[in-house]
Amino acid sequence: MKIDLTGKTALVTGSTAGIGLAIAKGLAGSGASVIVNGRKQATVDKAIAEVKAAVSGADVRGVAADVSTAAGCDALAAAVADVDILINNAGIFEPKDFFDIPDADWTRMFETNVLSGVRLSRALMPGMLKRNWGRIVFISSESAINIPKEMIHYGFTKTAQLAVSRGLAELTSGTAVTVNSVLPGPTLSDGVSDFLGAMATQAGGSAEAMADSFVKEHRGSSLIQRFASVEEVANMVVYVASKEASATNGAALRVEGGILRGIA
Ligand code: NAD
């Protein structure tokens, strides 16, 4: 199988770092015209340069917009117009004791992780249905199913994404548009590297040693017993965004190293 996305335009939210940047590189490498997004123009420009450096001849541009707000989503949707592939990747995570999470944090997490994808799908999916081709992918998490007790508000948003994704898939019946979600497990993204670095500093060890022990200690059922790379997650996303994935619709696809023990 050779994935060829020539002629397709893809928007990847939150793609100036981490999993999103790897997805942008993967899609560009498969021939898609890619739009990267982040909150600041400087980081967007840097991401464009990184995609170009990784993929020679990449067709990539960027839009700076904060997808956690209605105004940011409106501006982004207006700037990109007709996209064929929407990857709702932007997301935030923050471990916090349930009893210390104020309403404002619940709202911020919901707006960033869920409403961003809702707003952009509402703006961009009608065009896909009209053109009778499109791909929407929500980057959810294994935490959608294994709700982490150290960040229940995050788990809640990741489960909500599965509901939105499956619901939108129902609206594609009989068309060549698909809507799916991808569930990464612990993945060595920039955000997670920072988080591990902070934990290592607190514990007085190295970030590498912390990465090594984290999955074994906190996600013991992992079959791969390590973090996934951002590229391993991006590979699944590029596949499900491809023309070849035309019979995969309404699915929740796992790239979590086997942490989730249930078969279905
Ligand atoms: P990251 O922190 O490394 O990168 C997140 C990116 O999103 C950055 O480019 C950041 O600038 C951007 N971003 C954040 N808020 C934004 C906003 N309001 N508007 C525009 N851009 C914004 O994160 P990551 O680890 O790559 O995570 C990406 C997605 O994958 C998230 O939805 C996350 O929940 C999910 N995920 C990550 C892991 C993991 O272990 N890394 C596991 C499961 C799911």
mmCIF file of N, CA, C and O in Angstrom, residues 13 67-70 73 86 88-92 105-122 136-140 144 152-165 168:
data_model
loop_
_atom_site.group_PDB
_atom_site.id
_atom_site.type_symbol
_atom_site.label_atom_id
_atom_site.label_comp_id
_atom_site.label_asym_id
_atom_site.label_seq_id
_atom_site.Cartn_x
_atom_site.Cartn_y
_atom_site.Cartn_z
ATOM 1 N N THR A 13 -4.669 20.821 13.945
ATOM 2 C CA THR A 13 -4.651 21.821 15.017
ATOM 3 C C THR A 13 -3.561 21.461 16.028
ATOM 4 O O THR A 13 -3.210 20.294 16.208
ATOM 5 N N VAL A 67 -7.329 27.775 19.330
ATOM 6 C CA VAL A 67 -8.547 26.986 19.087
ATOM 7 C C VAL A 67 -9.366 26.752 20.358
ATOM 8 O O VAL A 67 -10.417 26.117 20.298
ATOM 9 N N SER A 68 -8.894 27.275 21.480
ATOM 10 C CA SER A 68 -9.698 27.112 22.706
ATOM 11 C C SER A 68 -10.798 28.171 22.802
ATOM 12 O O SER A 68 -11.594 28.146 23.734
ATOM 13 N N THR A 69 -10.841 29.099 21.829
ATOM 14 C CA THR A 69 -11.896 30.121 21.852
ATOM 15 C C THR A 69 -12.729 30.049 20.567
ATOM 16 O O THR A 69 -12.246 29.602 19.522
ATOM 17 N N ALA A 70 -13.964 30.535 20.689
ATOM 18 C CA ALA A 70 -14.853 30.564 19.512
ATOM 19 C C ALA A 70 -14.262 31.474 18.442
ATOM 20 O O ALA A 70 -14.263 31.137 17.249
ATOM 21 N N CYS A 73 -11.386 29.714 16.642
ATOM 22 C CA CYS A 73 -11.864 28.683 15.701
ATOM 23 C C CYS A 73 -12.490 29.333 14.465
ATOM 24 O O CYS A 73 -12.270 28.867 13.345
ATOM 25 N N LEU A 86 -9.361 17.091 8.422
ATOM 26 C CA LEU A 86 -9.277 17.887 9.652
ATOM 27 C C LEU A 86 -8.801 16.978 10.780
ATOM 28 O O LEU A 86 -9.471 15.992 11.107
ATOM 29 N N ASN A 88 -8.223 17.031 14.579
ATOM 30 C CA ASN A 88 -8.454 17.752 15.829
ATOM 31 C C ASN A 88 -7.477 17.215 16.884
ATOM 32 O O ASN A 88 -7.800 16.304 17.648
ATOM 33 N N ASN A 89 -6.289 17.802 16.868
ATOM 34 C CA ASN A 89 -5.207 17.309 17.732
ATOM 35 C C ASN A 89 -4.958 18.186 18.960
ATOM 36 O O ASN A 89 -4.558 17.681 20.002
ATOM 37 N N ALA A 90 -5.177 19.498 18.840
ATOM 38 C CA ALA A 90 -4.793 20.405 19.938
ATOM 39 C C ALA A 90 -5.418 19.931 21.242
ATOM 40 O O ALA A 90 -6.602 19.597 21.292
ATOM 41 N N GLY A 91 -4.606 19.879 22.265
ATOM 42 C CA GLY A 91 -5.137 19.435 23.551
ATOM 43 C C GLY A 91 -4.170 19.749 24.665
ATOM 44 O O GLY A 91 -2.969 19.876 24.442
ATOM 45 N N ILE A 92 -4.726 19.901 25.855
ATOM 46 C CA ILE A 92 -3.898 20.195 27.031
ATOM 47 C C ILE A 92 -4.138 19.133 28.099
ATOM 48 O O ILE A 92 -5.202 18.512 28.140
ATOM 49 N N ASP A 105 -10.931 25.515 35.513
ATOM 50 C CA ASP A 105 -10.057 24.517 34.878
ATOM 51 C C ASP A 105 -10.873 23.507 34.066
ATOM 52 O O ASP A 105 -10.457 23.077 32.988
ATOM 53 N N TRP A 106 -12.030 23.105 34.611
ATOM 54 C CA TRP A 106 -12.908 22.193 33.856
ATOM 55 C C TRP A 106 -13.326 22.847 32.539
ATOM 56 O O TRP A 106 -13.307 22.229 31.482
ATOM 57 N N THR A 107 -13.686 24.124 32.624
ATOM 58 C CA THR A 107 -14.161 24.841 31.437
ATOM 59 C C THR A 107 -13.043 24.991 30.415
ATOM 60 O O THR A 107 -13.242 24.763 29.210
ATOM 61 N N ARG A 108 -11.851 25.352 30.898
ATOM 62 C CA ARG A 108 -10.708 25.553 29.993
ATOM 63 C C ARG A 108 -10.352 24.235 29.294
ATOM 64 O O ARG A 108 -10.126 24.184 28.085
ATOM 65 N N MET A 109 -10.342 23.152 30.054
ATOM 66 C CA MET A 109 -10.017 21.837 29.487
ATOM 67 C C MET A 109 -11.068 21.442 28.445
ATOM 68 O O MET A 109 -10.739 20.931 27.376
ATOM 69 N N PHE A 110 -12.333 21.693 28.749
ATOM 70 C CA PHE A 110 -13.433 21.331 27.837
ATOM 71 C C PHE A 110 -13.376 22.181 26.557
ATOM 72 O O PHE A 110 -13.516 21.659 25.444
ATOM 73 N N GLU A 111 -13.146 23.471 26.738
ATOM 74 C CA GLU A 111 -13.097 24.364 25.558
ATOM 75 C C GLU A 111 -11.944 23.980 24.639
ATOM 76 O O GLU A 111 -12.080 23.950 23.418
ATOM 77 N N THR A 112 -10.773 23.696 25.241
ATOM 78 C CA THR A 112 -9.585 23.395 24.432
ATOM 79 C C THR A 112 -9.688 22.009 23.794
ATOM 80 O O THR A 112 -9.429 21.848 22.597
ATOM 81 N N ASN A 113 -10.055 21.013 24.579
ATOM 82 C CA ASN A 113 -9.962 19.627 24.101
ATOM 83 C C ASN A 113 -11.199 19.149 23.350
ATOM 84 O O ASN A 113 -11.098 18.247 22.523
ATOM 85 N N VAL A 114 -12.356 19.720 23.656
ATOM 86 C CA VAL A 114 -13.592 19.218 23.036
ATOM 87 C C VAL A 114 -14.228 20.255 22.102
ATOM 88 O O VAL A 114 -14.440 19.988 20.921
ATOM 89 N N LEU A 115 -14.496 21.437 22.631
ATOM 90 C CA LEU A 115 -15.218 22.428 21.814
ATOM 91 C C LEU A 115 -14.428 22.850 20.579
ATOM 92 O O LEU A 115 -15.021 23.198 19.551
ATOM 93 N N SER A 116 -13.099 22.811 20.654
ATOM 94 C CA SER A 116 -12.291 23.149 19.470
ATOM 95 C C SER A 116 -12.681 22.237 18.309
ATOM 96 O O SER A 116 -12.978 22.713 17.201
ATOM 97 N N GLY A 117 -12.714 20.942 18.567
ATOM 98 C CA GLY A 117 -13.066 19.974 17.522
ATOM 99 C C GLY A 117 -14.521 20.095 17.089
ATOM 100 O O GLY A 117 -14.843 19.898 15.923
ATOM 101 N N VAL A 118 -15.394 20.415 18.049
ATOM 102 C CA VAL A 118 -16.817 20.600 17.721
ATOM 103 C C VAL A 118 -16.968 21.792 16.776
ATOM 104 O O VAL A 118 -17.613 21.717 15.730
ATOM 105 N N ARG A 119 -16.336 22.904 17.170
ATOM 106 C CA ARG A 119 -16.486 24.140 16.375
ATOM 107 C C ARG A 119 -15.904 23.979 14.975
ATOM 108 O O ARG A 119 -16.510 24.404 13.980
ATOM 109 N N LEU A 120 -14.722 23.352 14.901
ATOM 110 C CA LEU A 120 -14.088 23.229 13.577
ATOM 111 C C LEU A 120 -14.832 22.217 12.705
ATOM 112 O O LEU A 120 -14.964 22.412 11.490
ATOM 113 N N SER A 121 -15.335 21.164 13.308
ATOM 114 C CA SER A 121 -16.118 20.184 12.527
ATOM 115 C C SER A 121 -17.392 20.839 12.020
ATOM 116 O O SER A 121 -17.814 20.611 10.876
ATOM 117 N N ARG A 122 -18.024 21.638 12.867
ATOM 118 C CA ARG A 122 -19.257 22.325 12.467
ATOM 119 C C ARG A 122 -18.993 23.245 11.278
ATOM 120 O O ARG A 122 -19.810 23.359 10.366
ATOM 121 N N ILE A 136 -12.180 13.314 9.131
ATOM 122 C CA ILE A 136 -12.020 14.029 10.393
ATOM 123 C C ILE A 136 -11.469 13.025 11.400
ATOM 124 O O ILE A 136 -11.988 11.904 11.513
ATOM 125 N N VAL A 137 -10.402 13.417 12.081
ATOM 126 C CA VAL A 137 -9.807 12.535 13.088
ATOM 127 C C VAL A 137 -9.672 13.314 14.393
ATOM 128 O O VAL A 137 -9.096 14.414 14.415
ATOM 129 N N PHE A 138 -10.223 12.749 15.453
ATOM 130 C CA PHE A 138 -10.079 13.341 16.787
ATOM 131 C C PHE A 138 -8.942 12.610 17.506
ATOM 132 O O PHE A 138 -8.971 11.379 17.608
ATOM 133 N N ILE A 139 -7.971 13.374 18.010
ATOM 134 C CA ILE A 139 -6.911 12.735 18.796
ATOM 135 C C ILE A 139 -7.387 12.697 20.245
ATOM 136 O O ILE A 139 -7.295 13.682 20.984
ATOM 137 N N SER A 140 -7.923 11.559 20.595
ATOM 138 C CA SER A 140 -8.425 11.338 21.952
ATOM 139 C C SER A 140 -7.284 10.768 22.783
ATOM 140 O O SER A 140 -6.145 11.270 22.715
ATOM 141 N N ALA A 144 -9.354 8.181 27.723
ATOM 142 C CA ALA A 144 -10.804 8.268 27.501
ATOM 143 C C ALA A 144 -11.496 7.059 28.106
ATOM 144 O O ALA A 144 -12.674 7.103 28.453
ATOM 145 N N ILE A 152 -8.934 13.718 36.271
ATOM 146 C CA ILE A 152 -10.283 13.278 35.875
ATOM 147 C C ILE A 152 -10.868 14.240 34.832
ATOM 148 O O ILE A 152 -11.552 13.813 33.898
ATOM 149 N N HIS A 153 -10.559 15.523 34.965
ATOM 150 C CA HIS A 153 -11.099 16.500 34.001
ATOM 151 C C HIS A 153 -10.555 16.243 32.602
ATOM 152 O O HIS A 153 -11.264 16.415 31.605
ATOM 153 N N TYR A 154 -9.306 15.795 32.505
ATOM 154 C CA TYR A 154 -8.716 15.460 31.201
ATOM 155 C C TYR A 154 -9.406 14.216 30.629
ATOM 156 O O TYR A 154 -9.835 14.209 29.470
ATOM 157 N N GLY A 155 -9.531 13.177 31.458
ATOM 158 C CA GLY A 155 -10.186 11.943 31.003
ATOM 159 C C GLY A 155 -11.587 12.224 30.477
ATOM 160 O O GLY A 155 -11.999 11.689 29.438
ATOM 161 N N PHE A 156 -12.291 13.088 31.191
ATOM 162 C CA PHE A 156 -13.661 13.462 30.788
ATOM 163 C C PHE A 156 -13.677 14.063 29.378
ATOM 164 O O PHE A 156 -14.519 13.718 28.543
ATOM 165 N N THR A 157 -12.714 14.929 29.082
ATOM 166 C CA THR A 157 -12.705 15.544 27.746
ATOM 167 C C THR A 157 -12.372 14.519 26.664
ATOM 168 O O THR A 157 -12.866 14.599 25.537
ATOM 169 N N LYS A 158 -11.512 13.563 27.009
ATOM 170 C CA LYS A 158 -11.101 12.574 26.007
ATOM 171 C C LYS A 158 -12.245 11.598 25.717
ATOM 172 O O LYS A 158 -12.410 11.124 24.599
ATOM 173 N N THR A 159 -13.065 11.281 26.743
ATOM 174 C CA THR A 159 -14.259 10.452 26.516
ATOM 175 C C THR A 159 -15.272 11.237 25.687
ATOM 176 O O THR A 159 -15.899 10.686 24.773
ATOM 177 N N ALA A 160 -15.416 12.508 25.990
ATOM 178 C CA ALA A 160 -16.367 13.345 25.247
ATOM 179 C C ALA A 160 -16.001 13.378 23.766
ATOM 180 O O ALA A 160 -16.883 13.362 22.894
ATOM 181 N N GLN A 161 -14.707 13.405 23.470
ATOM 182 C CA GLN A 161 -14.293 13.407 22.055
ATOM 183 C C GLN A 161 -14.780 12.138 21.340
ATOM 184 O O GLN A 161 -15.161 12.199 20.167
ATOM 185 N N LEU A 162 -14.757 11.006 22.045
ATOM 186 C CA LEU A 162 -15.226 9.759 21.415
ATOM 187 C C LEU A 162 -16.710 9.852 21.077
ATOM 188 O O LEU A 162 -17.150 9.384 20.024
ATOM 189 N N ALA A 163 -17.469 10.477 21.969
ATOM 190 C CA ALA A 163 -18.908 10.630 21.733
ATOM 191 C C ALA A 163 -19.165 11.543 20.533
ATOM 192 O O ALA A 163 -19.977 11.231 19.658
ATOM 193 N N VAL A 164 -18.441 12.643 20.487
ATOM 194 C CA VAL A 164 -18.625 13.588 19.370
ATOM 195 C C VAL A 164 -18.224 12.912 18.052
ATOM 196 O O VAL A 164 -18.938 12.989 17.041
ATOM 197 N N SER A 165 -17.090 12.231 18.078
ATOM 198 C CA SER A 165 -16.570 11.581 16.876
ATOM 199 C C SER A 165 -17.556 10.545 16.338
ATOM 200 O O SER A 165 -17.884 10.517 15.145
ATOM 201 N N LEU A 168 -20.688 12.273 14.951
ATOM 202 C CA LEU A 168 -20.468 12.884 13.629
ATOM 203 C C LEU A 168 -20.376 11.808 12.541
ATOM 204 O O LEU A 168 -20.838 12.019 11.405
#
